[in-house]
Amino acid sequence: MEKEYLFSKKIKCAVCQELFEAKTVRTARLRRKQPDFDLRPRFQDIDPIKYDVYSCPHCGYTALSRYFDPLTKGQISLVLENICMHFTPTEGPEPDIYDYEFAIARYEQSLKCSETKKASVSEIAYTHLKLSWMYRAYGETLPEHAAGEAKQKEEAYYKKAYDGFQKALSTEDFPICGMDSLTMDYLLACIACHFKEYSFASRAVSNILGSQTADRRMKDKALDLKDVIVTAIKKEAEKKNA
Ligand SMILES: [Zn+2]
Protein backbone atom coordinates (compact mmCIF):
# COMPACT_ATOMS: atom_id res chain seq x y z
CA MET A 1 0.00 0.00 0.00
CA GLU A 2 2.60 2.52 1.15
CA LYS A 3 4.66 1.88 -1.98
CA GLU A 4 1.84 3.07 -4.21
CA TYR A 5 2.07 6.55 -2.68
CA LEU A 6 5.74 6.95 -3.56
CA PHE A 7 7.74 7.93 -6.61
CA SER A 8 11.42 8.70 -7.17
CA LYS A 9 12.56 12.22 -7.79
CA LYS A 10 16.01 13.25 -9.04
CA ILE A 11 17.70 15.69 -6.69
CA LYS A 12 20.99 17.50 -7.18
CA CYS A 13 23.07 17.57 -4.03
CA ALA A 14 23.66 21.09 -2.74
CA VAL A 15 27.12 20.10 -1.46
CA CYS A 16 28.75 17.63 -3.91
CA GLN A 17 26.52 18.48 -6.94
CA GLU A 18 25.94 14.76 -7.70
CA LEU A 19 22.46 13.57 -8.68
CA PHE A 20 20.58 11.07 -6.58
CA GLU A 21 17.08 9.66 -6.32
CA ALA A 22 14.85 10.58 -3.41
CA LYS A 23 11.62 8.86 -2.47
CA THR A 24 8.81 11.39 -2.61
CA VAL A 25 5.17 11.17 -1.57
CA ARG A 26 2.38 11.76 -4.11
CA THR A 27 0.60 14.31 -1.97
CA ALA A 28 -2.47 14.49 -4.21
CA ARG A 29 -3.29 10.91 -3.25
CA LEU A 30 -3.05 11.39 0.50
CA ARG A 31 -6.18 10.97 2.56
CA ARG A 32 -6.12 13.00 5.74
CA LYS A 33 -7.11 11.58 9.12
CA GLN A 34 -7.70 13.48 12.36
CA PRO A 35 -4.37 15.13 13.29
CA ASP A 36 -2.79 14.82 16.74
CA PHE A 37 -3.47 17.50 19.40
CA ASP A 38 -0.38 19.43 18.26
CA LEU A 39 -1.16 19.45 14.53
CA ARG A 40 1.00 16.45 13.71
CA PRO A 41 -0.74 15.34 10.52
CA ARG A 42 -1.97 11.78 10.06
CA PHE A 43 -2.93 10.08 6.83
CA GLN A 44 -4.42 6.81 5.77
CA ASP A 45 -1.93 4.05 4.81
CA ILE A 46 1.23 6.15 5.05
CA ASP A 47 3.14 8.51 7.33
CA PRO A 48 4.60 10.98 4.80
CA ILE A 49 6.78 12.65 7.45
CA LYS A 50 9.11 9.65 7.11
CA TYR A 51 9.97 10.81 3.59
CA ASP A 52 10.51 14.48 4.30
CA VAL A 53 14.31 14.27 4.38
CA TYR A 54 16.73 14.30 1.44
CA SER A 55 19.96 12.44 1.98
CA CYS A 56 22.78 12.40 -0.56
CA PRO A 57 24.18 8.83 -0.79
CA HIS A 58 27.44 10.18 -2.30
CA CYS A 59 28.53 12.65 0.37
CA GLY A 60 26.16 12.23 3.32
CA TYR A 61 24.70 15.74 3.27
CA THR A 62 21.15 15.45 4.63
CA ALA A 63 18.40 17.95 5.41
CA LEU A 64 14.65 18.35 5.57
CA SER A 65 13.50 18.81 1.98
CA ARG A 66 12.51 22.44 2.55
CA TYR A 67 16.01 23.25 3.83
CA PHE A 68 18.10 21.06 1.51
CA ASP A 69 19.25 24.00 -0.57
CA PRO A 70 20.55 26.56 -1.21
CA LEU A 71 23.63 26.64 1.00
CA THR A 72 26.20 29.41 1.27
CA LYS A 73 29.82 28.69 0.32
CA GLY A 74 30.70 28.79 4.01
CA GLN A 75 28.04 26.20 4.84
CA ILE A 76 29.23 23.92 2.02
CA SER A 77 32.80 24.03 3.41
CA LEU A 78 31.54 23.22 6.91
CA VAL A 79 29.56 20.22 5.65
CA LEU A 80 32.42 19.01 3.42
CA GLU A 81 34.89 19.17 6.26
CA ASN A 82 32.76 17.81 9.09
CA ILE A 83 30.31 15.43 7.38
CA CYS A 84 31.47 14.37 3.92
CA MET A 85 35.11 13.67 4.88
CA HIS A 86 33.93 11.01 7.32
CA PHE A 87 31.12 9.59 5.20
CA THR A 88 31.22 6.23 3.41
CA PRO A 89 29.06 6.42 0.25
CA THR A 90 25.97 4.24 0.42
CA GLU A 91 25.90 1.38 -2.10
CA GLY A 92 22.81 0.00 -3.79
CA PRO A 93 19.27 1.27 -4.06
CA GLU A 94 17.19 2.67 -1.21
CA PRO A 95 14.61 0.45 0.49
CA ASP A 96 11.22 0.45 -1.29
CA ILE A 97 9.59 1.90 1.79
CA TYR A 98 11.20 3.35 4.91
CA ASP A 99 10.55 1.83 8.30
CA TYR A 100 10.71 4.14 11.32
CA GLU A 101 14.25 3.10 12.27
CA PHE A 102 15.46 4.05 8.78
CA ALA A 103 13.53 7.33 8.77
CA ILE A 104 14.75 8.24 12.25
CA ALA A 105 18.37 7.59 11.24
CA ARG A 106 17.83 10.01 8.34
CA TYR A 107 16.39 12.66 10.64
CA GLU A 108 19.28 12.22 13.09
CA GLN A 109 21.74 12.73 10.20
CA SER A 110 19.72 15.75 9.10
CA LEU A 111 19.96 17.23 12.59
CA LYS A 112 23.71 16.67 12.62
CA CYS A 113 24.03 18.44 9.25
CA SER A 114 21.84 21.38 10.38
CA GLU A 115 24.04 21.90 13.41
CA THR A 116 27.18 21.54 11.31
CA LYS A 117 26.06 24.07 8.69
CA LYS A 118 25.00 26.48 11.47
CA ALA A 119 21.40 26.51 10.28
CA SER A 120 18.83 28.98 11.63
CA VAL A 121 17.40 28.37 15.11
CA SER A 122 14.01 27.64 13.51
CA GLU A 123 15.39 25.04 11.08
CA ILE A 124 16.96 23.17 13.98
CA ALA A 125 13.80 23.51 16.10
CA TYR A 126 11.67 22.22 13.22
CA THR A 127 13.99 19.23 12.81
CA HIS A 128 13.66 18.57 16.55
CA LEU A 129 9.86 18.73 16.26
CA LYS A 130 9.76 16.30 13.36
CA LEU A 131 12.18 13.93 15.08
CA SER A 132 9.94 14.00 18.11
CA TRP A 133 6.95 13.17 15.91
CA MET A 134 8.93 10.33 14.31
CA TYR A 135 9.66 8.85 17.73
CA ARG A 136 5.98 9.25 18.71
CA ALA A 137 4.91 7.38 15.58
CA TYR A 138 7.62 4.74 16.09
CA GLY A 139 6.55 4.28 19.71
CA GLU A 140 2.97 3.68 18.55
CA THR A 141 4.17 0.69 16.52
CA LEU A 142 5.91 -0.94 19.52
CA PRO A 143 4.37 -2.97 22.32
CA GLU A 144 4.08 -0.84 25.45
CA HIS A 145 6.90 -2.54 27.37
CA ALA A 146 9.31 -1.79 24.50
CA ALA A 147 8.27 1.80 23.81
CA GLY A 148 10.04 3.45 26.77
CA GLU A 149 13.14 4.59 24.93
CA ALA A 150 11.14 5.98 21.99
CA LYS A 151 8.96 7.87 24.48
CA GLN A 152 12.03 9.37 26.18
CA LYS A 153 13.49 10.50 22.86
CA GLU A 154 10.12 11.94 21.83
CA GLU A 155 10.03 14.00 25.03
CA ALA A 156 13.64 15.17 24.78
CA TYR A 157 13.29 16.36 21.17
CA TYR A 158 9.92 17.90 21.94
CA LYS A 159 11.47 20.03 24.68
CA LYS A 160 14.28 21.10 22.37
CA ALA A 161 11.74 22.07 19.70
CA TYR A 162 9.78 24.09 22.26
CA ASP A 163 12.85 25.99 23.47
CA GLY A 164 14.09 26.51 19.91
CA PHE A 165 10.81 27.88 18.58
CA GLN A 166 10.57 30.31 21.50
CA LYS A 167 14.04 31.57 20.67
CA ALA A 168 13.12 31.81 16.97
CA LEU A 169 10.08 33.94 17.90
CA SER A 170 12.32 36.67 19.25
CA THR A 171 15.00 36.47 16.56
CA GLU A 172 13.28 35.62 13.25
CA ASP A 173 10.49 37.08 11.13
CA PHE A 174 7.38 35.22 10.02
CA PRO A 175 6.73 32.98 8.23
CA ILE A 176 8.85 30.67 10.39
CA CYS A 177 9.20 27.13 8.98
CA GLY A 178 6.31 28.00 6.66
CA MET A 179 4.05 28.86 9.62
CA ASP A 180 2.34 32.19 10.16
CA SER A 181 2.28 33.68 13.66
CA LEU A 182 -1.17 32.22 14.50
CA THR A 183 -0.21 28.69 13.53
CA MET A 184 2.99 29.07 15.54
CA ASP A 185 1.01 30.40 18.54
CA TYR A 186 -1.31 27.41 18.35
CA LEU A 187 1.52 24.90 18.01
CA LEU A 188 3.46 26.43 20.92
CA ALA A 189 0.33 26.62 23.08
CA CYS A 190 -0.16 22.86 22.55
CA ILE A 191 3.46 22.06 23.36
CA ALA A 192 3.39 24.41 26.37
CA CYS A 193 0.32 22.53 27.69
CA HIS A 194 2.20 19.29 27.35
CA PHE A 195 4.98 20.72 29.55
CA LYS A 196 2.42 22.22 31.96
CA GLU A 197 3.62 25.74 31.12
CA TYR A 198 0.11 27.10 31.35
CA SER A 199 0.84 30.82 31.55
CA PHE A 200 2.73 30.69 28.26
CA ALA A 201 -0.03 28.55 26.74
CA SER A 202 -2.70 31.04 27.91
CA ARG A 203 -0.86 33.97 26.38
CA ALA A 204 -0.48 32.17 23.05
CA VAL A 205 -4.18 31.25 23.01
CA SER A 206 -5.15 34.85 23.85
CA ASN A 207 -3.09 36.05 20.88
CA ILE A 208 -5.21 33.86 18.61
CA LEU A 209 -8.54 34.79 20.19
CA GLY A 210 -7.73 38.50 19.99
CA SER A 211 -6.45 38.35 16.43
CA GLN A 212 -8.24 40.15 13.61
CA THR A 213 -6.92 37.70 11.02
CA ALA A 214 -7.61 34.33 12.67
CA ASP A 215 -10.52 32.56 10.99
CA ARG A 216 -13.44 30.94 12.78
CA ARG A 217 -11.91 27.45 12.60
CA MET A 218 -8.67 28.61 14.19
CA LYS A 219 -10.55 30.51 16.91
CA ASP A 220 -12.70 27.46 17.67
CA LYS A 221 -9.60 25.33 18.06
CA ALA A 222 -8.09 28.00 20.32
CA LEU A 223 -11.27 28.04 22.43
CA ASP A 224 -11.10 24.25 22.83
CA LEU A 225 -7.50 24.57 23.91
CA LYS A 226 -8.43 27.34 26.35
CA ASP A 227 -10.88 24.93 28.02
CA VAL A 228 -8.11 22.37 28.36
CA ILE A 229 -5.81 24.97 29.91
CA VAL A 230 -8.43 26.30 32.35
CA THR A 231 -9.29 22.77 33.50
CA ALA A 232 -5.61 21.91 33.92
CA ILE A 233 -4.91 25.06 35.94
CA LYS A 234 -7.87 24.26 38.23
CA LYS A 235 -6.64 20.71 38.75
CA GLU A 236 -3.14 21.97 39.60
CA ALA A 237 -4.58 24.42 42.13
CA GLU A 238 -6.70 21.68 43.75
CA LYS A 239 -3.64 19.46 44.03
CA LYS A 240 -1.72 22.28 45.78
CA ASN A 241 -4.56 22.93 48.21
CA ALA A 242 -5.16 19.26 48.97
ZN1 LIG B 1 26.24 15.07 -1.95
GROMACS .gro file of C-alpha atoms and ligand atoms in nm:
model
  243
    1MET     CA    1   0.000   0.000   0.000
    2GLU     CA    2   0.260   0.252   0.115
    3LYS     CA    3   0.466   0.188  -0.198
    4GLU     CA    4   0.184   0.307  -0.421
    5TYR     CA    5   0.207   0.655  -0.268
    6LEU     CA    6   0.574   0.695  -0.356
    7PHE     CA    7   0.774   0.793  -0.661
    8SER     CA    8   1.142   0.870  -0.717
    9LYS     CA    9   1.256   1.222  -0.779
   10LYS     CA   10   1.601   1.325  -0.904
   11ILE     CA   11   1.770   1.569  -0.669
   12LYS     CA   12   2.099   1.750  -0.718
   13CYS     CA   13   2.307   1.757  -0.403
   14ALA     CA   14   2.366   2.109  -0.274
   15VAL     CA   15   2.712   2.010  -0.146
   16CYS     CA   16   2.875   1.763  -0.391
   17GLN     CA   17   2.652   1.848  -0.694
   18GLU     CA   18   2.594   1.476  -0.770
   19LEU     CA   19   2.246   1.357  -0.868
   20PHE     CA   20   2.058   1.107  -0.658
   21GLU     CA   21   1.708   0.966  -0.632
   22ALA     CA   22   1.485   1.058  -0.341
   23LYS     CA   23   1.162   0.886  -0.247
   24THR     CA   24   0.881   1.139  -0.261
   25VAL     CA   25   0.517   1.117  -0.157
   26ARG     CA   26   0.238   1.176  -0.411
   27THR     CA   27   0.060   1.431  -0.197
   28ALA     CA   28  -0.247   1.449  -0.421
   29ARG     CA   29  -0.329   1.091  -0.325
   30LEU     CA   30  -0.305   1.139   0.050
   31ARG     CA   31  -0.618   1.097   0.256
   32ARG     CA   32  -0.612   1.300   0.574
   33LYS     CA   33  -0.711   1.158   0.912
   34GLN     CA   34  -0.770   1.348   1.236
   35PRO     CA   35  -0.437   1.513   1.329
   36ASP     CA   36  -0.279   1.482   1.674
   37PHE     CA   37  -0.347   1.750   1.940
   38ASP     CA   38  -0.038   1.943   1.826
   39LEU     CA   39  -0.116   1.945   1.453
   40ARG     CA   40   0.100   1.645   1.371
   41PRO     CA   41  -0.074   1.534   1.052
   42ARG     CA   42  -0.197   1.178   1.006
   43PHE     CA   43  -0.293   1.008   0.683
   44GLN     CA   44  -0.442   0.681   0.577
   45ASP     CA   45  -0.193   0.405   0.481
   46ILE     CA   46   0.123   0.615   0.505
   47ASP     CA   47   0.314   0.851   0.733
   48PRO     CA   48   0.460   1.098   0.480
   49ILE     CA   49   0.678   1.265   0.745
   50LYS     CA   50   0.911   0.965   0.711
   51TYR     CA   51   0.997   1.081   0.359
   52ASP     CA   52   1.051   1.448   0.430
   53VAL     CA   53   1.431   1.427   0.438
   54TYR     CA   54   1.673   1.430   0.144
   55SER     CA   55   1.996   1.244   0.198
   56CYS     CA   56   2.278   1.240  -0.056
   57PRO     CA   57   2.418   0.883  -0.079
   58HIS     CA   58   2.744   1.018  -0.230
   59CYS     CA   59   2.853   1.265   0.037
   60GLY     CA   60   2.616   1.223   0.332
   61TYR     CA   61   2.470   1.574   0.327
   62THR     CA   62   2.115   1.545   0.463
   63ALA     CA   63   1.840   1.795   0.541
   64LEU     CA   64   1.465   1.835   0.557
   65SER     CA   65   1.350   1.881   0.198
   66ARG     CA   66   1.251   2.244   0.255
   67TYR     CA   67   1.601   2.325   0.383
   68PHE     CA   68   1.810   2.106   0.151
   69ASP     CA   69   1.925   2.400  -0.057
   70PRO     CA   70   2.055   2.656  -0.121
   71LEU     CA   71   2.363   2.664   0.100
   72THR     CA   72   2.620   2.941   0.127
   73LYS     CA   73   2.982   2.869   0.032
   74GLY     CA   74   3.070   2.879   0.401
   75GLN     CA   75   2.804   2.620   0.484
   76ILE     CA   76   2.923   2.392   0.202
   77SER     CA   77   3.280   2.403   0.341
   78LEU     CA   78   3.154   2.322   0.691
   79VAL     CA   79   2.956   2.022   0.565
   80LEU     CA   80   3.242   1.901   0.342
   81GLU     CA   81   3.489   1.917   0.626
   82ASN     CA   82   3.276   1.781   0.909
   83ILE     CA   83   3.031   1.543   0.738
   84CYS     CA   84   3.147   1.437   0.392
   85MET     CA   85   3.511   1.367   0.488
   86HIS     CA   86   3.393   1.101   0.732
   87PHE     CA   87   3.112   0.959   0.520
   88THR     CA   88   3.122   0.623   0.341
   89PRO     CA   89   2.906   0.642   0.025
   90THR     CA   90   2.597   0.424   0.042
   91GLU     CA   91   2.590   0.138  -0.210
   92GLY     CA   92   2.281   0.000  -0.379
   93PRO     CA   93   1.927   0.127  -0.406
   94GLU     CA   94   1.719   0.267  -0.121
   95PRO     CA   95   1.461   0.045   0.049
   96ASP     CA   96   1.122   0.045  -0.129
   97ILE     CA   97   0.959   0.190   0.179
   98TYR     CA   98   1.120   0.335   0.491
   99ASP     CA   99   1.055   0.183   0.830
  100TYR     CA  100   1.071   0.414   1.132
  101GLU     CA  101   1.425   0.310   1.227
  102PHE     CA  102   1.546   0.405   0.878
  103ALA     CA  103   1.353   0.733   0.877
  104ILE     CA  104   1.475   0.824   1.225
  105ALA     CA  105   1.837   0.759   1.124
  106ARG     CA  106   1.783   1.001   0.834
  107TYR     CA  107   1.639   1.266   1.064
  108GLU     CA  108   1.928   1.222   1.309
  109GLN     CA  109   2.174   1.273   1.020
  110SER     CA  110   1.972   1.575   0.910
  111LEU     CA  111   1.996   1.723   1.259
  112LYS     CA  112   2.371   1.667   1.262
  113CYS     CA  113   2.403   1.844   0.925
  114SER     CA  114   2.184   2.138   1.038
  115GLU     CA  115   2.404   2.190   1.341
  116THR     CA  116   2.718   2.154   1.131
  117LYS     CA  117   2.606   2.407   0.869
  118LYS     CA  118   2.500   2.648   1.147
  119ALA     CA  119   2.140   2.651   1.028
  120SER     CA  120   1.883   2.898   1.163
  121VAL     CA  121   1.740   2.837   1.511
  122SER     CA  122   1.401   2.764   1.351
  123GLU     CA  123   1.539   2.504   1.108
  124ILE     CA  124   1.696   2.317   1.398
  125ALA     CA  125   1.380   2.351   1.610
  126TYR     CA  126   1.167   2.222   1.322
  127THR     CA  127   1.399   1.923   1.281
  128HIS     CA  128   1.366   1.857   1.655
  129LEU     CA  129   0.986   1.873   1.626
  130LYS     CA  130   0.976   1.630   1.336
  131LEU     CA  131   1.218   1.393   1.508
  132SER     CA  132   0.994   1.400   1.811
  133TRP     CA  133   0.695   1.317   1.591
  134MET     CA  134   0.893   1.033   1.431
  135TYR     CA  135   0.966   0.885   1.773
  136ARG     CA  136   0.598   0.925   1.871
  137ALA     CA  137   0.491   0.738   1.558
  138TYR     CA  138   0.762   0.474   1.609
  139GLY     CA  139   0.655   0.428   1.971
  140GLU     CA  140   0.297   0.368   1.855
  141THR     CA  141   0.417   0.069   1.652
  142LEU     CA  142   0.591  -0.094   1.952
  143PRO     CA  143   0.437  -0.297   2.232
  144GLU     CA  144   0.408  -0.084   2.545
  145HIS     CA  145   0.690  -0.254   2.737
  146ALA     CA  146   0.931  -0.179   2.450
  147ALA     CA  147   0.827   0.180   2.381
  148GLY     CA  148   1.004   0.345   2.677
  149GLU     CA  149   1.314   0.459   2.493
  150ALA     CA  150   1.114   0.598   2.199
  151LYS     CA  151   0.896   0.787   2.448
  152GLN     CA  152   1.203   0.937   2.618
  153LYS     CA  153   1.349   1.050   2.286
  154GLU     CA  154   1.012   1.194   2.183
  155GLU     CA  155   1.003   1.400   2.503
  156ALA     CA  156   1.364   1.517   2.478
  157TYR     CA  157   1.329   1.636   2.117
  158TYR     CA  158   0.992   1.790   2.194
  159LYS     CA  159   1.147   2.003   2.468
  160LYS     CA  160   1.428   2.110   2.237
  161ALA     CA  161   1.174   2.207   1.970
  162TYR     CA  162   0.978   2.409   2.226
  163ASP     CA  163   1.285   2.599   2.347
  164GLY     CA  164   1.409   2.651   1.991
  165PHE     CA  165   1.081   2.788   1.858
  166GLN     CA  166   1.057   3.031   2.150
  167LYS     CA  167   1.404   3.157   2.067
  168ALA     CA  168   1.312   3.181   1.697
  169LEU     CA  169   1.008   3.394   1.790
  170SER     CA  170   1.232   3.667   1.925
  171THR     CA  171   1.500   3.647   1.656
  172GLU     CA  172   1.328   3.562   1.325
  173ASP     CA  173   1.049   3.708   1.113
  174PHE     CA  174   0.738   3.522   1.002
  175PRO     CA  175   0.673   3.298   0.823
  176ILE     CA  176   0.885   3.067   1.039
  177CYS     CA  177   0.920   2.713   0.898
  178GLY     CA  178   0.631   2.800   0.666
  179MET     CA  179   0.405   2.886   0.962
  180ASP     CA  180   0.234   3.219   1.016
  181SER     CA  181   0.228   3.368   1.366
  182LEU     CA  182  -0.117   3.222   1.450
  183THR     CA  183  -0.021   2.869   1.353
  184MET     CA  184   0.299   2.907   1.554
  185ASP     CA  185   0.101   3.040   1.854
  186TYR     CA  186  -0.131   2.741   1.835
  187LEU     CA  187   0.152   2.490   1.801
  188LEU     CA  188   0.346   2.643   2.092
  189ALA     CA  189   0.033   2.662   2.308
  190CYS     CA  190  -0.016   2.286   2.255
  191ILE     CA  191   0.346   2.206   2.336
  192ALA     CA  192   0.339   2.441   2.637
  193CYS     CA  193   0.032   2.253   2.769
  194HIS     CA  194   0.220   1.929   2.735
  195PHE     CA  195   0.498   2.072   2.955
  196LYS     CA  196   0.242   2.222   3.196
  197GLU     CA  197   0.362   2.574   3.112
  198TYR     CA  198   0.011   2.710   3.135
  199SER     CA  199   0.084   3.082   3.155
  200PHE     CA  200   0.273   3.069   2.826
  201ALA     CA  201  -0.003   2.855   2.674
  202SER     CA  202  -0.270   3.104   2.791
  203ARG     CA  203  -0.086   3.397   2.638
  204ALA     CA  204  -0.048   3.217   2.305
  205VAL     CA  205  -0.418   3.125   2.301
  206SER     CA  206  -0.515   3.485   2.385
  207ASN     CA  207  -0.309   3.605   2.088
  208ILE     CA  208  -0.521   3.386   1.861
  209LEU     CA  209  -0.854   3.479   2.019
  210GLY     CA  210  -0.773   3.850   1.999
  211SER     CA  211  -0.645   3.835   1.643
  212GLN     CA  212  -0.824   4.015   1.361
  213THR     CA  213  -0.692   3.770   1.102
  214ALA     CA  214  -0.761   3.433   1.267
  215ASP     CA  215  -1.052   3.256   1.099
  216ARG     CA  216  -1.344   3.094   1.278
  217ARG     CA  217  -1.191   2.745   1.260
  218MET     CA  218  -0.867   2.861   1.419
  219LYS     CA  219  -1.055   3.051   1.691
  220ASP     CA  220  -1.270   2.746   1.767
  221LYS     CA  221  -0.960   2.533   1.806
  222ALA     CA  222  -0.809   2.800   2.032
  223LEU     CA  223  -1.127   2.804   2.243
  224ASP     CA  224  -1.110   2.425   2.283
  225LEU     CA  225  -0.750   2.457   2.391
  226LYS     CA  226  -0.843   2.734   2.635
  227ASP     CA  227  -1.088   2.493   2.802
  228VAL     CA  228  -0.811   2.237   2.836
  229ILE     CA  229  -0.581   2.497   2.991
  230VAL     CA  230  -0.843   2.630   3.235
  231THR     CA  231  -0.929   2.277   3.350
  232ALA     CA  232  -0.561   2.191   3.392
  233ILE     CA  233  -0.491   2.506   3.594
  234LYS     CA  234  -0.787   2.426   3.823
  235LYS     CA  235  -0.664   2.071   3.875
  236GLU     CA  236  -0.314   2.197   3.960
  237ALA     CA  237  -0.458   2.442   4.213
  238GLU     CA  238  -0.670   2.168   4.375
  239LYS     CA  239  -0.364   1.946   4.403
  240LYS     CA  240  -0.172   2.228   4.578
  241ASN     CA  241  -0.456   2.293   4.821
  242ALA     CA  242  -0.516   1.926   4.897
  243ZN      ZN  243   2.624   1.507  -0.195
   0.00000   0.00000   0.00000
